[in-house]
Amino acid sequence: MLSERRLEVLRAIVQDYVGTEEPVGSKALTERHKLGVSPATVRNDMAVLEDEGFIAQPHTSAGRIPTDKGYRLFVDRLAGVKPLSAPERRAIQNFLDSAVDLDDVVGRTVRLLAQLTRQVAVVQYPSLTRSTVRHVELLSLAPARLMLVLITDTGRVEQRMIDCPVPFGDTSLADLRARLNARVVGRRFSDVPLLVQELPESFDLEDRGTVTTVLATLLETLVEETEERLMIGGTANLTRFGHDFPLTIRPVLEALEEQVVLLRLLGEAEDSGMTVRIGHENAHEGLNSTSVVAVGYGSGDEAVAKLGVVGPTRMDYPGTMGAVRAVARYVGQILAES
Amino acid sequence: MLSERRLEVLRAIVQDYVGTEEPVGSKALTERHKLGVSPATVRNDMAVLEDEGFIAQPHTSAGRIPTDKGYRLFVDRLAGVKPLSAPERRAIQNFLDSAVDLDDVVGRTVRLLAQLTRQVAVVQYPSLTRSTVRHVELLSLAPARLMLVLITDTGRVEQRMIDCPVPFGDTSLADLRARLNARVVGRRFSDVPLLVQELPESFDLEDRGTVTTVLATLLETLVEETEERLMIGGTANLTRFGHDFPLTIRPVLEALEEQVVLLRLLGEAEDSGMTVRIGHENAHEGLNSTSVVAVGYGSGDEAVAKLGVVGPTRMDYPGTMGAVRAVARYVGQILAES
DNA sequence: GCCTGGCACTCGATGCGTAGGAGTGCCAGC
DNA sequence: GCTGGCACTCCTACGCATCGAGTGCCAGGC
């Protein structure tokens, strides 16, 4: 077990390193922090911290930098979540309030997060599986061509074209639309398959084929679009990464382009509470020198999607966590209102 | 006027520099290209080319590199458009053919372009103003709450919430929907304002307010969404930019985040034919060390949107132009089919 | 008149050795 | 268990000489 002072030393190292981006030595530490002990003592503490794997030296006779394990301890035990200032909170609310539709909400959220944290922001669109159906619309575009439009309670809209096996009458269409809505409106997407199972049987034989096709498309949409969408922003902040640039930035940019990777990344975050993944804790190799701070957000108690930021392991964790939490909270509010 | 051989020298310089990324000297040139003259002669030619501003030396006693003006001449007079190979063309077609909806088409196009050119790809969604209306749908979500859904011939869907001043009956709704569609389906978005102008007058006094609100929202959607959407990809390719990395890449990433900048960039491109903007020809300062190759694409003869790539001025122009042109052509086909 | 080979010159890149300094580890003393 | 002192390590910066690619210019030849 590490003594209180050693933890304090670790905290000081993390804070200084995050600020200066340079290995921090014992002397500088005692000058900048009121540790109440001499550099020599700090050196001893540092030696212990290094033995335990919390800090490391880039080379002999250089200062120490925190390891992933060191950041982990810092986040878990030494750092709180720094709340945003009142003006910041007001700015967030104002900015998000003027969003006109879901795309706009997500877009603004991304920009906001990127700006607040000065890192790369990732925002997932509200998930379909956890959303509920607000409305299903069927439009006849041509005699044997329908368009299916799915509207979620979070404002997301999905559409699909359907080619019918045989022309479908307007009354049948209205009928199907009404029955479909009666069954699924207000229900969760994940429940829809069961709810519409027996629908075709209640139709005339001649329409049954079309109804089946429509339902098949509906279910297919649910499955396909469960493959979620997301938006990223603030990639320009990657340039503040460090000196050894090209080497680190490349795999990160590549990872950011792979929606699948990002979705898995957010997916790994816990549903409630904030998740921080530091360096090698990230499964994806390209992100081994980054940390991910993610949190779920939603219109009610339950998270409908996640958002977060990706930045260098050397990041301001309390500040980042504060910003991420605050933004998630406000986005949730906006969604609940709409 | 430059002699034929001097043009040939310029072409050789561009080709070599694009390949090696290093200033090219007179000796290397004669070795790699069959110019039929000695290095000394080439040196004289180079001196002339430098006087004319087509090439420059990073410092005395280094080789030459093309200037923006040099690239311009190269593109205009010395380089053709390199067509893609048959397998490449087949691959493009296959890849795009399996797209399921507009988002997918655009997403795939971006990835394709980025991969083919190994640069940053930008694809604009089909424009609303130049599209025609396929369908307008009005849904009643709550007694005094409507949703307006606009569907374009290119498959794009826009939706808006509408809060009605007074509840709106189902029959009135159906009536409005029918009349609205009768007027605007098949028409261009830009013509819509005129076409619906007198619609409110034909409604009962009690509904007129709502009708006016709906139309106002419709027109507002047309205007707002003329502010186009676009998708970018291949940002990881920025890491191949050059040695002086952080300095160049930063402003580019920033510019890429500004949708407005990108839209203006594409907007500046001519409607038909390919546009190449080299270095300082780009209005945006951050893109002064990049070139933009853009071209319009569309389902018919007319361009409904544009796409292109952003890369270092030192790029393979013939290859890039070939890829951009080919992709635009195939995307146009896909849109025409759907 | 244009091309060519020769030649002196420039100037960045490379390598090396030295000086400087930040930081460490260890030890003896309090 | 903390502290000051001290020797040691090793990275960084700097100056300097070397090297060589590439140039510009010039005199001679086709």
JSON list of C-alpha atoms in Angstrom, two decimals, chain B residues 127-251:
[
{"chain": "B", "resi": 127, "resn": "SER", "atom": "CA", "xyz": [-28.36, 19.12, -53.58]},
{"chain": "B", "resi": 128, "resn": "LEU", "atom": "CA", "xyz": [-31.93, 19.91, -52.71]},
{"chain": "B", "resi": 129, "resn": "THR", "atom": "CA", "xyz": [-32.30, 22.94, -54.93]},
{"chain": "B", "resi": 130, "resn": "ARG", "atom": "CA", "xyz": [-31.47, 20.99, -58.01]},
{"chain": "B", "resi": 131, "resn": "SER", "atom": "CA", "xyz": [-33.40, 17.91, -57.04]},
{"chain": "B", "resi": 132, "resn": "THR", "atom": "CA", "xyz": [-37.04, 17.31, -57.70]},
{"chain": "B", "resi": 133, "resn": "VAL", "atom": "CA", "xyz": [-39.70, 16.38, -55.16]},
{"chain": "B", "resi": 134, "resn": "ARG", "atom": "CA", "xyz": [-40.67, 12.77, -55.08]},
{"chain": "B", "resi": 135, "resn": "HIS", "atom": "CA", "xyz": [-43.10, 13.05, -52.23]},
{"chain": "B", "resi": 136, "resn": "VAL", "atom": "CA", "xyz": [-44.16, 15.25, -49.36]},
{"chain": "B", "resi": 137, "resn": "GLU", "atom": "CA", "xyz": [-45.58, 13.50, -46.36]},
{"chain": "B", "resi": 138, "resn": "LEU", "atom": "CA", "xyz": [-47.44, 14.97, -43.41]},
{"chain": "B", "resi": 139, "resn": "LEU", "atom": "CA", "xyz": [-47.83, 12.88, -40.29]},
{"chain": "B", "resi": 140, "resn": "SER", "atom": "CA", "xyz": [-49.88, 13.66, -37.26]},
{"chain": "B", "resi": 141, "resn": "LEU", "atom": "CA", "xyz": [-47.84, 12.76, -34.21]},
{"chain": "B", "resi": 142, "resn": "ALA", "atom": "CA", "xyz": [-50.08, 14.43, -31.68]},
{"chain": "B", "resi": 143, "resn": "PRO", "atom": "CA", "xyz": [-53.23, 16.51, -32.00]},
{"chain": "B", "resi": 144, "resn": "ALA", "atom": "CA", "xyz": [-51.33, 19.73, -32.54]},
{"chain": "B", "resi": 145, "resn": "ARG", "atom": "CA", "xyz": [-48.05, 18.30, -33.69]},
{"chain": "B", "resi": 146, "resn": "LEU", "atom": "CA", "xyz": [-47.14, 17.39, -37.24]},
{"chain": "B", "resi": 147, "resn": "MET", "atom": "CA", "xyz": [-44.10, 15.99, -38.89]},
{"chain": "B", "resi": 148, "resn": "LEU", "atom": "CA", "xyz": [-43.16, 17.06, -42.35]},
{"chain": "B", "resi": 149, "resn": "VAL", "atom": "CA", "xyz": [-41.14, 14.62, -44.43]},
{"chain": "B", "resi": 150, "resn": "LEU", "atom": "CA", "xyz": [-39.62, 15.59, -47.75]},
{"chain": "B", "resi": 151, "resn": "ILE", "atom": "CA", "xyz": [-38.39, 12.97, -50.15]},
{"chain": "B", "resi": 152, "resn": "THR", "atom": "CA", "xyz": [-36.24, 13.80, -53.16]},
{"chain": "B", "resi": 153, "resn": "ASP", "atom": "CA", "xyz": [-35.76, 11.93, -56.40]},
{"chain": "B", "resi": 154, "resn": "THR", "atom": "CA", "xyz": [-32.21, 11.25, -55.31]},
{"chain": "B", "resi": 155, "resn": "GLY", "atom": "CA", "xyz": [-33.47, 9.44, -52.23]},
{"chain": "B", "resi": 156, "resn": "ARG", "atom": "CA", "xyz": [-32.66, 12.13, -49.76]},
{"chain": "B", "resi": 157, "resn": "VAL", "atom": "CA", "xyz": [-35.09, 12.56, -46.89]},
{"chain": "B", "resi": 158, "resn": "GLU", "atom": "CA", "xyz": [-35.53, 15.60, -44.68]},
{"chain": "B", "resi": 159, "resn": "GLN", "atom": "CA", "xyz": [-37.89, 15.92, -41.78]},
{"chain": "B", "resi": 160, "resn": "ARG", "atom": "CA", "xyz": [-39.13, 18.70, -39.56]},
{"chain": "B", "resi": 161, "resn": "MET", "atom": "CA", "xyz": [-41.40, 18.95, -36.57]},
{"chain": "B", "resi": 162, "resn": "ILE", "atom": "CA", "xyz": [-44.27, 21.41, -36.70]},
{"chain": "B", "resi": 163, "resn": "ASP", "atom": "CA", "xyz": [-46.27, 22.71, -33.78]},
{"chain": "B", "resi": 164, "resn": "CYS", "atom": "CA", "xyz": [-49.68, 23.78, -35.01]},
{"chain": "B", "resi": 165, "resn": "PRO", "atom": "CA", "xyz": [-51.43, 26.82, -33.67]},
{"chain": "B", "resi": 166, "resn": "VAL", "atom": "CA", "xyz": [-54.66, 24.78, -33.36]},
{"chain": "B", "resi": 167, "resn": "PRO", "atom": "CA", "xyz": [-55.37, 21.06, -33.66]},
{"chain": "B", "resi": 168, "resn": "PHE", "atom": "CA", "xyz": [-55.64, 19.94, -37.24]},
{"chain": "B", "resi": 169, "resn": "GLY", "atom": "CA", "xyz": [-58.23, 17.38, -38.29]},
{"chain": "B", "resi": 170, "resn": "ASP", "atom": "CA", "xyz": [-57.33, 14.15, -40.04]},
{"chain": "B", "resi": 171, "resn": "THR", "atom": "CA", "xyz": [-59.40, 14.98, -43.08]},
{"chain": "B", "resi": 172, "resn": "SER", "atom": "CA", "xyz": [-57.86, 18.40, -43.39]},
{"chain": "B", "resi": 173, "resn": "LEU", "atom": "CA", "xyz": [-54.48, 16.78, -43.07]},
{"chain": "B", "resi": 174, "resn": "ALA", "atom": "CA", "xyz": [-55.23, 14.29, -45.84]},
{"chain": "B", "resi": 175, "resn": "ASP", "atom": "CA", "xyz": [-56.57, 17.12, -47.93]},
{"chain": "B", "resi": 176, "resn": "LEU", "atom": "CA", "xyz": [-53.49, 19.25, -47.47]},
{"chain": "B", "resi": 177, "resn": "ARG", "atom": "CA", "xyz": [-51.24, 16.33, -48.14]},
{"chain": "B", "resi": 178, "resn": "ALA", "atom": "CA", "xyz": [-53.03, 15.50, -51.37]},
{"chain": "B", "resi": 179, "resn": "ARG", "atom": "CA", "xyz": [-53.10, 19.05, -52.65]},
{"chain": "B", "resi": 180, "resn": "LEU", "atom": "CA", "xyz": [-49.52, 19.67, -51.70]},
{"chain": "B", "resi": 181, "resn": "ASN", "atom": "CA", "xyz": [-48.33, 16.59, -53.50]},
{"chain": "B", "resi": 182, "resn": "ALA", "atom": "CA", "xyz": [-50.43, 17.34, -56.53]},
{"chain": "B", "resi": 183, "resn": "ARG", "atom": "CA", "xyz": [-48.66, 20.63, -56.87]},
{"chain": "B", "resi": 184, "resn": "VAL", "atom": "CA", "xyz": [-45.07, 19.81, -56.14]},
{"chain": "B", "resi": 185, "resn": "VAL", "atom": "CA", "xyz": [-44.33, 16.18, -56.98]},
{"chain": "B", "resi": 186, "resn": "GLY", "atom": "CA", "xyz": [-41.93, 15.99, -59.87]},
{"chain": "B", "resi": 187, "resn": "ARG", "atom": "CA", "xyz": [-41.07, 19.66, -59.55]},
{"chain": "B", "resi": 188, "resn": "ARG", "atom": "CA", "xyz": [-37.72, 21.14, -58.69]},
{"chain": "B", "resi": 189, "resn": "PHE", "atom": "CA", "xyz": [-37.20, 22.31, -55.17]},
{"chain": "B", "resi": 190, "resn": "SER", "atom": "CA", "xyz": [-36.35, 25.74, -56.36]},
{"chain": "B", "resi": 191, "resn": "ASP", "atom": "CA", "xyz": [-39.78, 26.05, -57.96]},
{"chain": "B", "resi": 192, "resn": "VAL", "atom": "CA", "xyz": [-41.69, 24.99, -54.87]},
{"chain": "B", "resi": 193, "resn": "PRO", "atom": "CA", "xyz": [-42.11, 28.42, -53.25]},
{"chain": "B", "resi": 194, "resn": "LEU", "atom": "CA", "xyz": [-44.05, 29.75, -56.22]},
{"chain": "B", "resi": 195, "resn": "LEU", "atom": "CA", "xyz": [-46.13, 26.62, -56.58]},
{"chain": "B", "resi": 196, "resn": "VAL", "atom": "CA", "xyz": [-47.54, 26.63, -53.08]},
{"chain": "B", "resi": 197, "resn": "GLN", "atom": "CA", "xyz": [-47.99, 30.35, -52.76]},
{"chain": "B", "resi": 198, "resn": "GLU", "atom": "CA", "xyz": [-51.76, 30.44, -53.01]},
{"chain": "B", "resi": 199, "resn": "LEU", "atom": "CA", "xyz": [-52.48, 27.19, -51.26]},
{"chain": "B", "resi": 200, "resn": "PRO", "atom": "CA", "xyz": [-53.67, 28.59, -47.90]},
{"chain": "B", "resi": 201, "resn": "GLU", "atom": "CA", "xyz": [-56.44, 30.58, -49.53]},
{"chain": "B", "resi": 202, "resn": "SER", "atom": "CA", "xyz": [-58.23, 27.46, -50.66]},
{"chain": "B", "resi": 203, "resn": "PHE", "atom": "CA", "xyz": [-58.63, 26.22, -47.09]},
{"chain": "B", "resi": 204, "resn": "ASP", "atom": "CA", "xyz": [-61.23, 26.94, -44.44]},
{"chain": "B", "resi": 205, "resn": "LEU", "atom": "CA", "xyz": [-60.45, 29.86, -42.29]},
{"chain": "B", "resi": 206, "resn": "GLU", "atom": "CA", "xyz": [-59.88, 27.74, -39.21]},
{"chain": "B", "resi": 207, "resn": "ASP", "atom": "CA", "xyz": [-57.25, 25.58, -40.91]},
{"chain": "B", "resi": 208, "resn": "ARG", "atom": "CA", "xyz": [-55.58, 28.38, -42.73]},
{"chain": "B", "resi": 209, "resn": "GLY", "atom": "CA", "xyz": [-53.21, 29.20, -39.89]},
{"chain": "B", "resi": 210, "resn": "THR", "atom": "CA", "xyz": [-51.93, 25.66, -39.72]},
{"chain": "B", "resi": 211, "resn": "VAL", "atom": "CA", "xyz": [-51.56, 25.42, -43.47]},
{"chain": "B", "resi": 212, "resn": "THR", "atom": "CA", "xyz": [-49.55, 28.59, -43.46]},
{"chain": "B", "resi": 213, "resn": "THR", "atom": "CA", "xyz": [-47.34, 27.24, -40.68]},
{"chain": "B", "resi": 214, "resn": "VAL", "atom": "CA", "xyz": [-46.77, 24.01, -42.56]},
{"chain": "B", "resi": 215, "resn": "LEU", "atom": "CA", "xyz": [-45.86, 25.81, -45.75]},
{"chain": "B", "resi": 216, "resn": "ALA", "atom": "CA", "xyz": [-43.58, 28.16, -43.87]},
{"chain": "B", "resi": 217, "resn": "THR", "atom": "CA", "xyz": [-41.76, 25.16, -42.40]},
{"chain": "B", "resi": 218, "resn": "LEU", "atom": "CA", "xyz": [-41.55, 23.57, -45.82]},
{"chain": "B", "resi": 219, "resn": "LEU", "atom": "CA", "xyz": [-39.99, 26.65, -47.35]},
{"chain": "B", "resi": 220, "resn": "GLU", "atom": "CA", "xyz": [-37.70, 27.05, -44.40]},
{"chain": "B", "resi": 221, "resn": "THR", "atom": "CA", "xyz": [-36.53, 23.47, -44.84]},
{"chain": "B", "resi": 222, "resn": "LEU", "atom": "CA", "xyz": [-35.77, 24.16, -48.45]},
{"chain": "B", "resi": 223, "resn": "VAL", "atom": "CA", "xyz": [-33.70, 27.15, -47.54]},
{"chain": "B", "resi": 224, "resn": "GLU", "atom": "CA", "xyz": [-31.91, 25.69, -44.57]},
{"chain": "B", "resi": 225, "resn": "GLU", "atom": "CA", "xyz": [-31.05, 22.46, -46.22]},
{"chain": "B", "resi": 226, "resn": "THR", "atom": "CA", "xyz": [-29.70, 24.21, -49.22]},
{"chain": "B", "resi": 227, "resn": "GLU", "atom": "CA", "xyz": [-26.92, 24.58, -46.78]},
{"chain": "B", "resi": 228, "resn": "GLU", "atom": "CA", "xyz": [-25.68, 21.26, -48.02]},
{"chain": "B", "resi": 229, "resn": "ARG", "atom": "CA", "xyz": [-24.40, 18.22, -46.25]},
{"chain": "B", "resi": 230, "resn": "LEU", "atom": "CA", "xyz": [-21.25, 16.39, -47.08]},
{"chain": "B", "resi": 231, "resn": "MET", "atom": "CA", "xyz": [-19.12, 13.51, -45.98]},
{"chain": "B", "resi": 232, "resn": "ILE", "atom": "CA", "xyz": [-15.38, 13.31, -45.79]},
{"chain": "B", "resi": 233, "resn": "GLY", "atom": "CA", "xyz": [-13.01, 10.39, -45.41]},
{"chain": "B", "resi": 234, "resn": "GLY", "atom": "CA", "xyz": [-9.43, 9.26, -45.76]},
{"chain": "B", "resi": 235, "resn": "THR", "atom": "CA", "xyz": [-8.08, 11.83, -43.35]},
{"chain": "B", "resi": 236, "resn": "ALA", "atom": "CA", "xyz": [-5.49, 9.26, -42.30]},
{"chain": "B", "resi": 237, "resn": "ASN", "atom": "CA", "xyz": [-3.92, 9.87, -45.68]},
{"chain": "B", "resi": 238, "resn": "LEU", "atom": "CA", "xyz": [-2.91, 13.29, -44.45]},
{"chain": "B", "resi": 239, "resn": "THR", "atom": "CA", "xyz": [-0.09, 11.60, -42.59]},
{"chain": "B", "resi": 240, "resn": "ARG", "atom": "CA", "xyz": [1.56, 10.96, -45.93]},
{"chain": "B", "resi": 241, "resn": "PHE", "atom": "CA", "xyz": [1.72, 14.66, -46.48]},
{"chain": "B", "resi": 242, "resn": "GLY", "atom": "CA", "xyz": [5.37, 15.36, -45.99]},
{"chain": "B", "resi": 243, "resn": "HIS", "atom": "CA", "xyz": [8.10, 15.83, -43.47]},
{"chain": "B", "resi": 244, "resn": "ASP", "atom": "CA", "xyz": [7.10, 19.24, -42.22]},
{"chain": "B", "resi": 245, "resn": "PHE", "atom": "CA", "xyz": [3.99, 17.63, -40.88]},
{"chain": "B", "resi": 246, "resn": "PRO", "atom": "CA", "xyz": [2.42, 19.43, -38.00]},
{"chain": "B", "resi": 247, "resn": "LEU", "atom": "CA", "xyz": [2.66, 22.75, -39.73]},
{"chain": "B", "resi": 248, "resn": "THR", "atom": "CA", "xyz": [0.85, 21.74, -42.87]},
{"chain": "B", "resi": 249, "resn": "ILE", "atom": "CA", "xyz": [-1.56, 19.19, -41.53]},
{"chain": "B", "resi": 250, "resn": "ARG", "atom": "CA", "xyz": [-3.09, 21.33, -38.86]},
{"chain": "B", "resi": 251, "resn": "PRO", "atom": "CA", "xyz": [-4.75, 23.97, -41.00]}
]
